[in-house]
Coordinates of C-alpha atoms in Angstrom, one line a residue:
M125 CA 87.2 47.1 -20.3
T126 CA 90.9 47.1 -21.0
V127 CA 92.7 44.5 -23.2
G128 CA 94.5 43.2 -20.1
A129 CA 91.1 42.7 -18.2
I130 CA 89.8 40.7 -21.2
S131 CA 92.8 38.6 -21.3
A132 CA 92.7 38.0 -17.6
R133 CA 89.1 36.9 -17.8
T134 CA 89.8 34.6 -20.7
V135 CA 92.6 33.1 -18.6
W136 CA 90.2 32.4 -15.8
F137 CA 87.6 30.7 -18.0
V138 CA 90.2 28.6 -19.6
S139 CA 91.5 27.5 -16.1
M140 CA 87.9 26.6 -14.9
F141 CA 87.2 24.6 -18.1
G142 CA 90.6 22.9 -17.6
A143 CA 90.0 22.0 -13.9
V144 CA 86.5 20.5 -14.9
V145 CA 88.0 18.3 -17.6
L146 CA 90.8 17.3 -15.2
L147 CA 88.3 16.2 -12.6
V148 CA 86.1 14.4 -15.0
V149 CA 89.0 12.5 -16.5
A150 CA 90.2 11.7 -13.1
A151 CA 86.8 10.2 -12.1
W152 CA 86.6 8.3 -15.4
S153 CA 90.1 6.8 -15.1
A154 CA 89.5 5.7 -11.5
Q155 CA 86.2 4.1 -12.3
D156 CA 85.1 2.2 -9.2
F157 CA 88.4 1.9 -7.5
P158 CA 87.7 4.5 -4.8
Y159 CA 84.4 3.0 -3.9
R160 CA 85.9 -0.6 -3.8
A161 CA 88.6 0.7 -1.6
A162 CA 86.1 2.3 0.7
G163 CA 84.0 -0.8 0.8
T164 CA 80.9 0.8 -1.0
A165 CA 79.2 0.1 -4.1
Y166 CA 79.9 2.0 -7.3
P167 CA 77.1 4.3 -8.1
G168 CA 78.2 4.9 -11.8
L169 CA 80.4 7.3 -13.6
G170 CA 77.7 10.0 -14.0
H171 CA 77.3 10.2 -10.2
A172 CA 81.1 9.9 -9.5
A173 CA 81.8 12.8 -12.0
L174 CA 79.0 14.9 -10.6
Y175 CA 80.1 14.5 -7.0
T176 CA 83.8 15.2 -7.9
V177 CA 83.0 18.3 -10.1
L178 CA 80.4 19.7 -7.7
R179 CA 82.6 19.3 -4.7
A180 CA 85.5 21.2 -6.6
V181 CA 82.9 24.1 -7.5
A182 CA 82.1 24.4 -3.9
M183 CA 85.6 24.5 -2.8
V184 CA 86.6 27.0 -5.5
A185 CA 83.7 29.3 -4.8
G186 CA 84.6 29.2 -1.1
S187 CA 88.2 29.9 -1.9
V188 CA 87.3 32.8 -4.2
T189 CA 85.0 34.2 -1.3
V190 CA 87.9 34.0 1.2
G191 CA 90.4 35.5 -1.1
A192 CA 88.1 38.5 -2.1
L193 CA 87.5 39.2 1.5
V194 CA 91.2 39.3 2.1
Y195 CA 91.6 41.7 -0.8
S196 CA 89.0 44.0 0.5
A197 CA 90.4 43.9 4.1
C198 CA 94.1 44.1 3.3
C199 CA 94.8 45.4 -0.2
T200 CA 92.4 48.3 -0.6
A201 CA 92.2 51.9 1.0
V202 CA 90.0 52.3 3.9
G203 CA 87.9 55.7 4.2
K204 CA 86.5 57.5 7.1
H205 CA 84.8 55.8 9.9
G206 CA 86.2 52.5 8.8
R207 CA 84.2 52.1 5.6
L208 CA 85.7 50.4 2.5
G209 CA 86.6 52.5 -0.4
V210 CA 85.6 52.0 -4.1
D211 CA 88.1 49.1 -4.6
G212 CA 87.0 47.4 -1.5
Y213 CA 83.5 47.6 -2.6
A214 CA 84.6 45.9 -5.9
G215 CA 85.9 43.1 -3.7
I216 CA 82.7 42.7 -1.8
R217 CA 80.8 42.4 -5.1
V218 CA 82.8 39.4 -6.0
V219 CA 82.1 38.0 -2.5
E220 CA 78.4 38.4 -3.1
R221 CA 78.4 36.5 -6.3
A222 CA 80.9 33.8 -5.2
S223 CA 79.1 33.1 -1.8
V224 CA 75.8 32.5 -3.7
V225 CA 77.6 29.9 -5.8
W226 CA 79.2 28.5 -2.6
V227 CA 75.8 28.2 -0.9
A228 CA 74.0 26.5 -3.7
A229 CA 76.8 24.1 -4.3
A230 CA 77.1 23.1 -0.6
V231 CA 73.3 22.7 -0.4
A232 CA 73.4 20.4 -3.5
L233 CA 76.3 18.4 -2.0
I234 CA 74.3 17.5 1.1
P235 CA 72.2 14.8 -0.8
V236 CA 74.9 14.1 -3.4
T237 CA 77.5 13.3 -0.6
A238 CA 75.0 11.2 1.4
A239 CA 74.3 9.1 -1.8
D240 CA 78.1 8.8 -2.5
V241 CA 78.5 7.5 1.1
G242 CA 75.9 5.0 0.5
G243 CA 77.2 3.9 -2.9
I244 CA 73.9 4.7 -4.8
A245 CA 72.7 7.2 -7.2
V246 CA 70.9 10.4 -5.9
S247 CA 67.7 9.6 -7.7
E248 CA 67.7 6.0 -6.2
M249 CA 68.5 7.4 -2.6
L250 CA 65.6 9.9 -2.9
R251 CA 63.1 7.3 -4.3
G252 CA 64.0 4.9 -1.4
G253 CA 63.7 7.5 1.3
A254 CA 67.2 6.8 2.7
L255 CA 68.5 10.5 2.8
G256 CA 68.0 11.0 6.5
S257 CA 69.6 7.8 7.5
L258 CA 72.6 8.3 5.2
I259 CA 73.2 11.8 6.6
D260 CA 73.1 10.2 10.2
A261 CA 75.5 7.5 9.2
S262 CA 78.3 9.8 8.0
E263 CA 80.0 13.2 8.9
K264 CA 80.6 14.1 5.3
P265 CA 77.1 15.3 4.4
K266 CA 76.8 17.1 7.8
A267 CA 80.0 19.0 7.0
W268 CA 78.4 20.4 3.9
M269 CA 75.4 21.4 6.0
V270 CA 77.9 23.5 8.2
V271 CA 79.4 24.9 5.1
A272 CA 76.0 25.9 3.5
A273 CA 75.2 27.6 6.9
L274 CA 78.5 29.6 7.1
A275 CA 78.4 30.5 3.5
A276 CA 74.9 31.9 3.9
V277 CA 76.0 34.1 6.7
V278 CA 78.8 35.4 4.5
A279 CA 76.5 36.0 1.6
V280 CA 74.0 37.9 3.7
G281 CA 76.7 39.8 5.6
S282 CA 78.5 41.0 2.4
R283 CA 75.2 42.6 1.1
F284 CA 74.4 44.6 4.1
S285 CA 77.7 46.1 5.2
L286 CA 80.8 47.9 3.9
S287 CA 82.4 48.2 7.2
W288 CA 86.2 47.1 7.5
V289 CA 85.6 45.3 10.8
V290 CA 82.8 43.5 9.4
T291 CA 84.6 42.4 6.5
V292 CA 87.5 41.0 8.6
A293 CA 84.8 39.1 10.6
L294 CA 83.3 37.6 7.4
A295 CA 86.7 36.7 6.3
W296 CA 87.2 34.6 9.5
I297 CA 83.7 33.0 9.0
A298 CA 84.7 32.2 5.3
A299 CA 87.8 30.7 6.3
I300 CA 86.3 28.4 8.8
G301 CA 83.7 27.5 6.2
V302 CA 86.2 26.0 3.7
V303 CA 87.6 23.7 6.3
P304 CA 84.9 21.1 7.2
P305 CA 85.0 18.9 3.9
F306 CA 88.7 18.4 4.4
V307 CA 88.9 17.4 8.0
V308 CA 86.1 14.7 7.8
G309 CA 87.8 13.0 5.0
N310 CA 91.2 11.2 4.6
A311 CA 92.8 13.6 6.9
G312 CA 90.6 12.7 9.8
E313 CA 91.0 8.9 9.5
G314 CA 93.6 6.3 10.3
P315 CA 97.0 6.4 11.9
G316 CA 98.6 9.8 12.2
H317 CA 95.3 11.6 11.7
D318 CA 96.1 13.9 14.5
Y319 CA 99.0 15.3 12.4
A320 CA 97.0 15.1 9.2
T321 CA 94.0 16.9 10.6
G322 CA 96.1 19.8 11.9
A323 CA 97.9 20.1 8.7
A324 CA 94.7 20.0 6.6
L325 CA 93.1 22.8 8.7
V326 CA 96.0 25.1 8.0
L327 CA 96.6 23.9 4.5
V328 CA 93.1 24.4 3.1
V329 CA 92.9 28.0 4.5
A330 CA 96.3 29.0 3.2
M331 CA 95.5 27.6 -0.3
S332 CA 92.0 29.3 -0.3
V333 CA 93.4 32.8 -0.1
P334 CA 95.3 33.1 -3.4
I335 CA 92.5 32.3 -5.8
G336 CA 90.1 35.1 -4.8
L337 CA 92.8 37.5 -4.0
L338 CA 94.5 37.2 -7.3
W339 CA 91.2 37.4 -9.2
C340 CA 90.4 40.8 -7.5
V341 CA 94.0 42.2 -7.9
S342 CA 93.9 41.2 -11.6
A343 CA 90.5 43.1 -12.0
H344 CA 91.9 46.1 -9.9
L345 CA 95.0 46.4 -12.1
G346 CA 92.9 45.9 -15.3
R347 CA 90.6 48.8 -14.5
G348 CA 93.4 51.1 -13.3
G349 CA 92.7 51.1 -9.6
D350 CA 94.7 53.2 -7.0
D351 CA 98.1 52.6 -5.7
A352 CA 99.1 49.8 -8.0
V353 CA 102.7 49.6 -6.6
A354 CA 101.6 49.1 -3.0
L355 CA 99.0 46.7 -4.1
V356 CA 101.4 44.4 -6.0
R357 CA 103.8 44.5 -3.1
R358 CA 101.1 43.6 -0.6
T359 CA 99.7 40.7 -2.8
R360 CA 103.0 39.2 -3.4
F361 CA 103.8 39.1 0.4
I362 CA 100.4 37.6 1.2
V363 CA 100.5 34.9 -1.5
V364 CA 104.1 33.9 -0.7
L365 CA 103.4 33.6 3.0
C366 CA 100.2 31.5 2.3
L367 CA 102.0 29.2 -0.2
S368 CA 105.0 28.8 2.2
V369 CA 102.6 27.8 5.0
A370 CA 100.8 25.5 2.7
A371 CA 103.9 23.9 1.5
I372 CA 104.9 22.9 5.1
C373 CA 101.5 21.6 5.9
G374 CA 101.4 19.9 2.6
V375 CA 104.4 17.9 3.2
V376 CA 103.0 16.7 6.6
L377 CA 99.9 15.7 5.0
V378 CA 101.4 13.8 2.1
A379 CA 104.0 12.0 4.5
V380 CA 100.9 10.7 6.4
L381 CA 98.5 9.9 3.5
V382 CA 100.7 9.0 0.5
P383 CA 103.6 6.6 0.6
P384 CA 106.4 7.7 -1.6
S385 CA 105.9 4.5 -3.9
Q386 CA 102.3 5.6 -4.5
V387 CA 102.9 9.2 -5.7
F388 CA 103.1 8.4 -9.3
V389 CA 101.2 5.3 -9.6
T390 CA 98.0 6.1 -7.9
G391 CA 95.2 8.7 -9.2
Y392 CA 95.3 10.2 -5.5
G393 CA 99.0 10.7 -5.7
R394 CA 99.0 12.2 -9.2
L395 CA 96.4 14.6 -8.2
V396 CA 98.3 15.7 -5.0
L397 CA 101.5 16.0 -7.2
G398 CA 99.5 18.2 -9.7
A399 CA 98.2 20.4 -6.9
G400 CA 101.8 20.8 -5.6
L401 CA 103.2 21.8 -9.1
S402 CA 100.3 24.2 -9.7
A403 CA 101.0 25.9 -6.4
L404 CA 104.7 26.0 -7.4
L405 CA 103.6 27.8 -10.7
V406 CA 101.6 30.3 -8.6
A407 CA 104.6 31.1 -6.5
V408 CA 106.9 31.6 -9.6
L409 CA 104.3 33.8 -11.5
V410 CA 103.7 35.9 -8.3
G411 CA 107.4 36.5 -8.0
R412 CA 107.5 37.9 -11.5
M413 CA 105.0 40.6 -10.8
G414 CA 106.1 44.3 -10.7
C415 CA 106.3 44.8 -14.6
G416 CA 103.6 47.3 -14.9
P417 CA 99.8 47.2 -14.2
K418 CA 98.6 45.8 -17.6
R419 CA 101.1 43.1 -17.7
D420 CA 100.7 42.3 -13.9
A421 CA 96.9 42.0 -14.4
V422 CA 97.5 39.0 -16.9
V423 CA 100.1 37.5 -14.6
C424 CA 97.8 37.7 -11.6
A425 CA 95.0 35.9 -13.8
V426 CA 97.4 33.2 -14.8
A427 CA 98.6 32.7 -11.3
G428 CA 95.0 32.7 -10.0
G429 CA 94.1 30.2 -12.6
A430 CA 96.9 27.9 -11.6
A431 CA 95.8 28.4 -7.8
L432 CA 92.2 27.3 -9.1
V433 CA 93.7 24.2 -10.7
A434 CA 95.6 23.3 -7.5
M435 CA 92.5 23.8 -5.3
S436 CA 90.4 21.6 -7.8
A437 CA 93.1 19.0 -7.6
L438 CA 93.1 18.9 -3.9
S439 CA 89.4 18.6 -3.9
G440 CA 89.4 15.7 -6.3
A441 CA 92.1 13.8 -4.2
G442 CA 89.7 14.0 -1.3
V443 CA 86.9 12.0 -3.2
G444 CA 88.6 8.5 -2.6
P445 CA 90.6 6.9 0.2
A446 CA 94.2 7.8 0.6
P447 CA 96.9 5.3 -0.6
A448 CA 98.1 4.9 2.9
F449 CA 94.9 3.2 4.0
A450 CA 95.0 0.5 1.3
D451 CA 95.0 -3.1 2.6
R452 CA 95.8 -2.0 6.2
Q453 CA 94.4 -3.1 9.4
F454 CA 94.1 -0.3 12.1
T455 CA 94.0 -0.6 15.9
A456 CA 91.4 1.0 17.9
H457 CA 93.9 3.6 19.1
Q458 CA 94.9 4.5 15.5
V459 CA 91.2 5.0 14.6
G460 CA 90.2 7.0 17.6
L461 CA 93.4 8.8 18.5
G462 CA 95.7 8.5 15.5
F463 CA 98.5 6.8 17.5
D464 CA 99.1 3.8 19.7
I465 CA 99.2 4.4 23.4
A466 CA 100.4 1.3 25.4
D467 CA 101.6 2.7 28.8
P468 CA 99.8 4.6 31.4
P469 CA 100.6 8.2 32.2
S470 CA 103.6 8.9 34.3
A471 CA 105.8 12.0 34.9
L472 CA 108.4 10.6 32.3
R473 CA 105.7 9.8 29.7
L474 CA 104.1 13.2 30.1
L475 CA 107.4 14.8 29.3
T476 CA 108.6 12.6 26.5
F477 CA 105.6 11.4 24.6
W478 CA 105.0 14.3 22.3
R479 CA 102.2 14.4 19.5
F480 CA 102.9 18.0 18.2
D481 CA 99.6 20.0 17.7
I482 CA 100.2 21.8 14.4
V483 CA 97.4 24.3 14.9
L484 CA 98.0 25.4 18.6
G485 CA 101.4 24.1 19.1
G486 CA 102.4 25.9 15.9
A487 CA 100.6 29.1 17.0
A488 CA 102.6 29.0 20.3
L489 CA 106.0 28.9 18.5
V490 CA 105.0 31.6 16.1
G491 CA 103.6 33.7 19.1
I492 CA 107.0 33.5 20.9
G493 CA 109.0 34.4 17.8
M494 CA 106.8 37.4 16.8
Y495 CA 106.8 38.7 20.3
V496 CA 110.5 38.4 20.8
L497 CA 111.0 40.3 17.6
G498 CA 108.7 43.1 18.7
V499 CA 110.6 43.4 22.0
L500 CA 114.0 43.4 20.1
R501 CA 112.8 46.1 17.8
L502 CA 111.8 48.3 20.7
R503 CA 115.1 47.7 22.4
R504 CA 117.0 48.8 19.2
R505 CA 115.0 51.9 19.1
G506 CA 115.9 52.6 22.8
D507 CA 112.4 52.0 24.1
A508 CA 111.8 50.0 27.3
W509 CA 109.6 47.0 27.6
S510 CA 108.6 45.2 30.8
V511 CA 110.5 42.1 31.4
W512 CA 107.6 40.6 33.3
R513 CA 105.3 41.1 30.3
T514 CA 107.6 39.2 28.2
V515 CA 107.9 36.4 30.7
S516 CA 104.1 36.3 31.0
W517 CA 103.6 36.0 27.3
V518 CA 106.4 33.4 26.6
G519 CA 105.3 31.5 29.7
G520 CA 101.7 31.4 28.3
C521 CA 102.9 30.1 24.9
V522 CA 105.1 27.5 26.6
V523 CA 102.0 26.3 28.7
L524 CA 99.9 26.2 25.6
S525 CA 102.5 24.1 23.8
M526 CA 102.8 21.8 26.8
A527 CA 99.1 21.4 27.3
T528 CA 98.5 20.5 23.5
S529 CA 101.5 18.9 22.3
S530 CA 103.2 16.9 25.1
G531 CA 102.0 13.9 26.9
I532 CA 99.4 15.9 28.6
G533 CA 97.8 16.7 25.2
A534 CA 98.2 13.1 24.1
Y535 CA 96.7 11.5 27.1
G536 CA 94.1 14.1 27.0
Y537 CA 92.8 12.7 23.9
A538 CA 92.3 9.2 25.6
M539 CA 91.4 10.0 29.2
F540 CA 89.0 12.3 30.6
S541 CA 91.0 13.3 33.5
W542 CA 93.8 14.4 31.3
H543 CA 91.4 16.2 28.9
M544 CA 90.3 18.1 31.9
V545 CA 93.9 19.2 32.7
T546 CA 94.2 20.5 29.1
H547 CA 90.8 22.1 29.4
M548 CA 91.8 24.0 32.6
A549 CA 95.2 25.0 31.4
L550 CA 93.7 26.4 28.1
N551 CA 90.7 28.1 29.9
M552 CA 92.2 29.4 33.1
V553 CA 96.1 29.5 33.0
V554 CA 97.2 30.3 29.4
P555 CA 94.7 33.1 28.9
V556 CA 95.7 34.9 32.1
L557 CA 99.6 34.8 31.1
L558 CA 98.7 35.9 27.4
V559 CA 96.5 38.7 28.6
L560 CA 99.3 40.1 31.0
G561 CA 101.7 39.9 28.2
A562 CA 99.8 42.8 26.4
P563 CA 100.5 41.8 22.8
A564 CA 98.5 44.4 21.2
T565 CA 100.2 47.2 23.1
L566 CA 103.6 45.8 22.1
L567 CA 102.4 45.5 18.5
L568 CA 101.2 49.0 18.4
R569 CA 104.5 50.4 19.9
A570 CA 106.7 48.2 17.6
L571 CA 105.1 48.8 14.2
P572 CA 105.2 52.1 12.4
A573 CA 102.0 54.0 11.4
A574 CA 101.0 53.8 7.7
P575 CA 101.3 57.2 5.9
R576 CA 98.1 59.1 5.5
G577 CA 96.2 57.9 2.3
A578 CA 98.2 54.6 2.1
L579 CA 97.0 51.0 2.6
W580 CA 96.5 50.2 6.1
G581 CA 99.0 48.1 7.8
V582 CA 98.7 45.6 10.8
R583 CA 98.9 48.5 13.1
E584 CA 95.9 50.3 11.7
G585 CA 94.0 47.1 11.6
V586 CA 94.6 46.3 15.2
L587 CA 93.6 49.8 16.3
A588 CA 90.4 49.5 14.4
L589 CA 89.6 46.1 15.9
V590 CA 90.3 46.9 19.5
H591 CA 88.3 50.0 19.3
S592 CA 85.3 48.6 17.3
R593 CA 81.8 47.7 18.4
L594 CA 82.6 44.0 18.1
A595 CA 85.4 44.2 20.5
A596 CA 83.1 46.1 22.8
L597 CA 80.6 43.3 22.7
L598 CA 83.1 40.5 23.1
S599 CA 84.7 42.1 26.1
H600 CA 81.6 43.3 27.8
P601 CA 81.2 41.5 31.1
V602 CA 77.8 40.1 30.4
F603 CA 79.0 38.4 27.2
S604 CA 82.3 37.2 28.5
V605 CA 80.8 35.8 31.7
T606 CA 78.0 34.2 29.9
A607 CA 80.3 32.5 27.4
F608 CA 82.6 31.5 30.0
V609 CA 80.0 29.7 32.1
V610 CA 77.6 28.5 29.5
S611 CA 80.4 26.8 27.4
L612 CA 81.6 25.0 30.4
Y613 CA 78.0 23.5 31.4
G614 CA 76.9 23.3 27.7
L615 CA 79.8 21.2 26.5
Y616 CA 79.8 18.5 29.1
F617 CA 76.1 18.3 30.0
T618 CA 74.7 18.1 26.7
P619 CA 75.6 15.7 23.7
A620 CA 78.2 18.3 22.4
F621 CA 81.0 16.5 24.1
E622 CA 80.0 13.0 22.9
S623 CA 79.6 14.5 19.3
L624 CA 83.1 16.2 19.3
I625 CA 85.3 13.7 21.2
P626 CA 85.8 11.0 18.6
Y627 CA 87.3 13.4 15.9
H628 CA 90.7 15.2 16.2
W629 CA 89.0 18.3 14.6
G630 CA 86.6 18.2 17.6
H631 CA 89.6 18.2 20.0
V632 CA 91.1 21.2 18.1
F633 CA 87.7 23.1 18.0
M634 CA 87.2 22.5 21.8
N635 CA 90.8 23.7 22.6
M636 CA 90.6 26.7 20.5
H637 CA 87.2 27.5 22.2
F638 CA 88.6 27.1 25.6
L639 CA 91.4 29.5 24.8
I640 CA 89.4 32.2 23.1
V641 CA 86.6 32.3 25.8
G642 CA 89.2 32.4 28.6
Y643 CA 91.1 35.1 26.8
L644 CA 87.9 37.3 26.4
Y645 CA 86.9 36.7 29.9
Y646 CA 90.3 37.7 31.5
W647 CA 90.8 40.6 29.0
A648 CA 87.7 42.2 30.4
I649 CA 89.1 41.8 33.9
I650 CA 92.9 42.4 33.8
G651 CA 93.5 43.4 30.2
I652 CA 96.3 45.9 29.6
D653 CA 95.8 46.3 26.0
P654 CA 93.8 49.3 24.7
G655 CA 90.1 48.5 24.0
P656 CA 86.6 49.6 24.9
R657 CA 85.9 51.1 28.2
R658 CA 86.1 48.6 31.1
L659 CA 84.4 48.3 34.5
P660 CA 86.0 49.9 37.4
H661 CA 88.3 47.8 39.4
V662 CA 85.8 47.0 42.0
G663 CA 83.4 45.8 39.4
R664 CA 86.1 43.7 37.7
L665 CA 86.7 42.0 41.1
G666 CA 83.0 41.4 41.4
V667 CA 82.9 39.7 38.0
L668 CA 85.8 37.6 38.9
F669 CA 84.3 36.3 42.3
A670 CA 80.9 35.9 40.5
V671 CA 82.1 33.1 38.3
M672 CA 83.8 31.1 41.1
P673 CA 80.8 29.4 42.4
F674 CA 79.8 28.2 38.9
H675 CA 83.2 26.7 38.4
A676 CA 83.3 25.1 41.7
F677 CA 79.5 23.6 41.3
F678 CA 80.7 22.2 37.9
G679 CA 83.5 20.4 39.4
V680 CA 81.3 18.9 42.2
S681 CA 78.7 18.0 39.7
V682 CA 81.0 16.0 37.6
M683 CA 82.4 14.3 40.6
S684 CA 78.9 13.3 41.6
M685 CA 77.7 12.0 38.4
T686 CA 76.8 8.3 38.1
T687 CA 77.0 8.3 34.2
V688 CA 80.2 8.5 32.1
I689 CA 80.8 11.6 29.9
G690 CA 81.7 10.5 26.5
E691 CA 81.4 6.8 27.4
R692 CA 80.9 5.5 24.0
F693 CA 84.2 6.9 22.8
Y694 CA 86.3 6.1 25.8
A695 CA 85.0 2.6 26.0
K696 CA 85.9 1.8 22.4
L697 CA 89.5 2.6 23.1
Q698 CA 90.0 -0.2 25.6
L699 CA 93.2 1.3 27.2
P700 CA 95.4 -1.6 28.1
W701 CA 96.2 -0.6 31.7
G702 CA 92.5 -0.8 32.4
V703 CA 90.8 2.5 33.3
D704 CA 87.7 2.7 35.5
L705 CA 85.9 5.4 33.5
L706 CA 83.8 6.6 36.3
A707 CA 86.7 6.8 38.6
D708 CA 88.7 8.6 36.0
Q709 CA 85.7 11.1 35.5
R710 CA 85.6 11.9 39.2
V711 CA 89.4 12.6 39.1
G712 CA 88.6 15.0 36.2
G713 CA 85.9 16.8 38.3
A714 CA 88.5 17.2 41.1
I715 CA 90.9 18.7 38.7
A716 CA 88.3 21.2 37.4
W717 CA 87.3 22.2 41.0
V718 CA 90.9 22.7 42.2
A719 CA 92.1 24.2 39.0
G720 CA 89.5 26.9 39.1
E721 CA 91.0 28.4 42.3
V722 CA 94.7 28.5 41.5
P723 CA 94.6 31.1 38.8
I724 CA 92.3 33.3 40.9
L725 CA 95.4 34.2 43.0
I726 CA 97.3 35.5 40.0
V727 CA 94.3 37.4 38.6
V728 CA 93.6 39.0 42.0
G729 CA 97.1 40.0 42.4
A730 CA 97.4 41.4 39.0
L731 CA 94.1 43.2 39.5
L732 CA 95.2 44.9 42.7
T733 CA 98.6 45.7 41.4
Q734 CA 96.8 47.5 38.2
W735 CA 94.4 49.3 40.7
V736 CA 97.2 50.6 42.9
A737 CA 99.2 51.7 39.8
Q738 CA 96.2 53.5 38.3
D739 CA 95.6 55.3 41.7
R740 CA 99.2 56.4 41.6
R741 CA 99.0 57.7 38.1
V742 CA 95.8 59.6 39.1
A743 CA 97.6 61.1 42.0
V744 CA 100.6 62.2 40.0
R745 CA 98.3 63.9 37.4
T746 CA 96.5 65.7 40.0
D747 CA 99.6 66.8 41.8
R748 CA 101.2 68.0 38.5
K749 CA 97.9 69.9 37.6
D750 CA 97.9 71.5 41.1
D751 CA 101.4 72.6 40.8
V752 CA 100.7 74.4 37.6
Y753 CA 97.1 75.8 38.2
G754 CA 96.7 75.5 41.8
D755 CA 94.5 73.4 43.9
S756 CA 91.0 74.3 42.5
D757 CA 89.2 72.1 45.1
L758 CA 91.1 73.6 48.0
D759 CA 90.6 77.1 46.6
A760 CA 86.9 76.6 46.3
Y761 CA 86.5 75.1 49.7
N762 CA 88.4 78.1 51.3
A763 CA 86.2 80.5 49.2
M764 CA 83.2 78.7 50.7
L765 CA 84.4 79.2 54.3
V766 CA 85.2 82.9 53.7
E767 CA 81.7 83.4 52.3
L768 CA 80.1 81.4 55.3
A769 CA 82.1 83.7 57.6
R770 CA 81.1 86.9 55.9
T771 CA 77.4 86.1 55.8
R772 CA 77.3 85.1 59.5
G773 CA 79.2 88.2 60.6
R774 CA 76.5 90.4 59.3

């Protein structure tokens, strides 16, 4: 092992020790204040320190897992048949170890978090048999159950595959796994929690990448791995991008949770400030990379240690209530929605009452910007790109933003009928427009191919994904139709909707689910982008019409119900203009029924247009072949006639 690697490892151990000391000191200095502010009993310093440190261990282990998967997928060479190389395997080894720690810490946090919610020590809770009731009473221990399950999937998957596509899939699963503890805490409570939840979702994923990535890059440089120059350049880009996104979301989160006067005088504010300063140090150090592998190995280690401290501080801040909640009384709307809503919906309110969705609204803006840049790049190169595809993509992003961030999305949180408008827009309208925009085709044409033997770029990654077995499974008509139909009935006719609707993260989850399922379904029918072999056009038309009865029956079933879906949540809101929940639900069912028919016209038109265009292309190819080689079919037919005439003339 090189001196640089030894120094790097020493830096990491010092950072871990410093983070633990910081959190223990924070728990000691806070004493019982977080528990008094939350209205629960103080279980003692031992439990408070255990909960704080164990929570940080879980979050850091999850972050190392995410970052190491990003390293293997984005910063190492990929061999034949999409297999990871030696450096990628080294990253997977880090994932194997970190994910085991992640699973163990998450499992341990289930009873520890339950006891913390109840304000009692773990031993006392177990003796009293209160574990089950405390888990049922709060979302926080349930969040760690979800984390443990997802971390276990990553731990098992990382041991049995070295495929690049599987690595990317595991990275997405791990990124989802680090989110739950943050969205069920301060970010999901009180006024403005719709903004705070969206910001926290993006922030925690962005902050999770640098720790494991810098750890793996430090080890890579220390052992003299391949292509150090390209690796440093790629690492700098990823870390700076993540920190920039995290900074924007962090400002939103602090604006909601920490009043300016409380930043320096409260433990919560000081931890958040420390996390911000540590992240700034990471950015400064990463910017100084490029001075040689040995030095860069140590710089990466120090930057990774600073990122570790930042994540630990963020985790510690989430233990107690945010300063913005101190000594405040909230309305039912602020608790349930994150904002007050006093007037009934109208055309003017729908256009002017905006609550920007940071996740999907932000994705819509980024999608428009990236697509337009791709089109401009083609135009500068002298290549043509269909105006209709551009209009379709931009229109889909605009509808996505309107459905989630305008008054439609805001009233969709409070009323079932407007929720169904959002659902239908995201499930039936937006995916059709996005699919017809052919984003993967544009990306493949706009981006250059990576040189042979170099690190894969975005273009190579997209090609590998669209031609993978995973894409074949997701776009298979059996899977896409089943997911489309089952998710519709499974959400509203089971307790799932009742469990998700009270939380903003539940709204985000449902909206993303609607969008993804709809995109996969319509990609299998009218997809322009390259991908696995699809059904013939007649089969696609059959798949389209096969779903229509299920959609119509769903709308009629909702209209005919005598019980209110999500009644417990909607009744608590007590909207001031007086809403008949059952009548509003019938309106939602009618919207689902009618909205299911409208996009069919667009899809059938697009499918028939593609069908005619394909027939024309086949005819042109056949004519061109006949001009060069002759009409082989006609020649064979004439030869057959000659042979028949000859044999009959004997």
